[in-house]
Short mmCIF file of C-alpha atoms and ligand atoms in Angstrom, two decimals:
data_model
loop_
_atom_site.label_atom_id
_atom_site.label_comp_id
_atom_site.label_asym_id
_atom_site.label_seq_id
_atom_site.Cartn_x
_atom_site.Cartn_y
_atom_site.Cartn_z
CA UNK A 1 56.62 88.93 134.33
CA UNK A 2 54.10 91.51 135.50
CA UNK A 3 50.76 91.82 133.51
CA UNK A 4 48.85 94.69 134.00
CA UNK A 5 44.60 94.35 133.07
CA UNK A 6 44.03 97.02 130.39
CA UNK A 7 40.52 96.14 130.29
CA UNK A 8 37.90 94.26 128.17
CA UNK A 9 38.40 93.68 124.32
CA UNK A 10 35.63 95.46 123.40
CA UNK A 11 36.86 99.04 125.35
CA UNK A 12 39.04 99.65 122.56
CA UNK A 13 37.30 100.01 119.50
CA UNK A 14 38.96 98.50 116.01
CA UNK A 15 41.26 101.08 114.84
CA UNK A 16 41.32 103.26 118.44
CA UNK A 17 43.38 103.08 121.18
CA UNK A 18 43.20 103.61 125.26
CA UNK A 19 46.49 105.21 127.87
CA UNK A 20 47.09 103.25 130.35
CA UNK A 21 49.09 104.31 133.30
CA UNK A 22 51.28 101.81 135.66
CA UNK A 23 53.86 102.59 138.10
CA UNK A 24 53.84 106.24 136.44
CA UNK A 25 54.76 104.73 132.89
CA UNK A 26 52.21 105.80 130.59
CA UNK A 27 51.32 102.85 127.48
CA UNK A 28 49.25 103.32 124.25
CA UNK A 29 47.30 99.75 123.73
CA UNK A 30 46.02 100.22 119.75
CA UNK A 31 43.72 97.71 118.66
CA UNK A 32 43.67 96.60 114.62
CA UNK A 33 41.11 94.35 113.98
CA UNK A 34 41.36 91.32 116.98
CA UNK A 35 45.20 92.28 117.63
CA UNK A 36 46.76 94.72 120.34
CA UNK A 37 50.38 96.51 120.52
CA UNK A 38 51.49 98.16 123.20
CA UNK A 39 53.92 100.82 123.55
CA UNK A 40 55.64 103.39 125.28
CA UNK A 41 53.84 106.80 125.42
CA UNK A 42 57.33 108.38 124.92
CA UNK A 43 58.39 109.41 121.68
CA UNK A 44 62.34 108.69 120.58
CA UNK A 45 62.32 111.74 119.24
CA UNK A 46 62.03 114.14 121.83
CA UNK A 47 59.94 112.69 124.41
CA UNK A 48 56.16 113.37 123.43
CA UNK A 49 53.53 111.53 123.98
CA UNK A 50 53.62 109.70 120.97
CA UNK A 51 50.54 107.48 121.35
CA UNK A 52 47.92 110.09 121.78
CA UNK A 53 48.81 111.34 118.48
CA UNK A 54 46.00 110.82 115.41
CA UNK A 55 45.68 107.36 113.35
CA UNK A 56 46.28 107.09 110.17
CA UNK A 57 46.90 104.44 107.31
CA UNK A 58 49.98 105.34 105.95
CA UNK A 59 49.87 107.77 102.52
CA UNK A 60 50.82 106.83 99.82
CA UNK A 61 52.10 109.32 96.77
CA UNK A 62 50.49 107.72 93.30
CA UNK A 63 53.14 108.36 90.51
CA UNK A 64 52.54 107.75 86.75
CA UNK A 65 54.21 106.36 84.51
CA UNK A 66 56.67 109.66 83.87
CA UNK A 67 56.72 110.43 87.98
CA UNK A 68 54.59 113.24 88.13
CA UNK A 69 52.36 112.87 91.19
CA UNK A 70 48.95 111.96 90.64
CA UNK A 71 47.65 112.68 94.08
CA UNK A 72 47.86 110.66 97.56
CA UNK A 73 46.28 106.97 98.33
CA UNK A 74 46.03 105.38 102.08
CA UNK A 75 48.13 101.95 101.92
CA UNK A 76 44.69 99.78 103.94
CA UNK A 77 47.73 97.48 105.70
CA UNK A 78 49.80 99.68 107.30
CA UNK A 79 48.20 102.09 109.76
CA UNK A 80 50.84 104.40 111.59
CA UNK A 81 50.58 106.32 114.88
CA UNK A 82 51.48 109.97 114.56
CA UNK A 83 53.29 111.88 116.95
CA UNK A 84 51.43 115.07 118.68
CA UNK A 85 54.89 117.07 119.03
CA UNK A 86 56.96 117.42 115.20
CA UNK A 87 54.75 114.67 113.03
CA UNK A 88 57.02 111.80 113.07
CA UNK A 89 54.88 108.45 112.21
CA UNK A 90 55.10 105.33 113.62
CA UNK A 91 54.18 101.85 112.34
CA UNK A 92 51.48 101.01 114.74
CA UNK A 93 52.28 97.36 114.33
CA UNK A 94 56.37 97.14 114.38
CA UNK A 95 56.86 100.41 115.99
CA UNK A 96 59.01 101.31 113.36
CA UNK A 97 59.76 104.54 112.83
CA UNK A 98 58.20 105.34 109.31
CA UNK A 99 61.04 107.70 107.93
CA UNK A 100 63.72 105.23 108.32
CA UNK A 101 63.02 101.58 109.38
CA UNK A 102 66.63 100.79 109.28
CA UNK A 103 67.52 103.33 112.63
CA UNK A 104 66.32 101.21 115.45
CA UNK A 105 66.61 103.97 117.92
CA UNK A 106 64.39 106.12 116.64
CA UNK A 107 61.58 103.08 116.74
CA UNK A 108 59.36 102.85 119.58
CA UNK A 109 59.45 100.95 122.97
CA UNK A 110 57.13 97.95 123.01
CA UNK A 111 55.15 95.11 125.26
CA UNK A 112 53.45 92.27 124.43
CA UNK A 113 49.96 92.34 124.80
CA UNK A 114 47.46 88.90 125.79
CA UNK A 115 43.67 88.53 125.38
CA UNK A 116 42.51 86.26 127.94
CA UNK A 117 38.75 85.70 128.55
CA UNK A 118 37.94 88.97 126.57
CA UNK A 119 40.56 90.96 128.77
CA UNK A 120 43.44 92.42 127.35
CA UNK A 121 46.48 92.79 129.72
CA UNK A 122 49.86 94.35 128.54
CA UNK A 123 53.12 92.51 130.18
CA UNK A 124 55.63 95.12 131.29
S1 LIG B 201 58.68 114.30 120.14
FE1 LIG B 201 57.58 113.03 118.78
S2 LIG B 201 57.98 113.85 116.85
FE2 LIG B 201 59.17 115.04 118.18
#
């Protein structure tokens, strides 16, 4: 399979992200401590461009003990990808679709990534 050279480990900053462009398919490489995912700038929503959305970890709502909200929290181990267009969130990791795991069409398109001698390639 094709690899394409993304570029060196440290050109994508823990937490960030870089477009790449190959054979006029657009991929979002997000880095997350030493690991990469790769995916389709293409939301399956309606087509945006999905990866150059913001970063967030996912929110959480706190609840006590008789469900009344108790404001919002950030869950640190699950950091989602959020779409420029209409908001939909992505898990940066799975490329789930946050709203609904369970509808695989709605996740996003992926590639595996490799590091190899501090260069990270995508394989398309
Ligand atoms: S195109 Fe991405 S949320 Fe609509």
């Amino acid at each position: 399979m094709p690899t394409i050279r993304v570029g060196r480990v440290a050109d994508i900053q823990d937490g960030g992200k870089i477009v790449v462009e190959t054979e006029g398919e657009q991929i979002g490489v997000f880095r997350i401590g030493n690991e990469f995912f790769a995916w389709k700038n293409k939301c399956p929503h309606q087509g945006g461009p999905v990866c150059q959305g913001r970063i967030y970890n996912k929110v959480l709502e706190v609840l006590d003990a008789d469900l009344k909200s108790r404001g919002r929290d950030f869950d640190d181990s699950t950091t989602h990808i959020v779409c420029p267009w209409h908001g939909l969130e992505f898990d940066i990791r799975t490329g789930e679709f946050a709203g609904a795991s369970a509808v695989k069409i709605m996740n996003l398109e992926g590639y595996s990534t490799q590091v190899q001698d501090g260069d990270v390639y995508v394989v398309v």
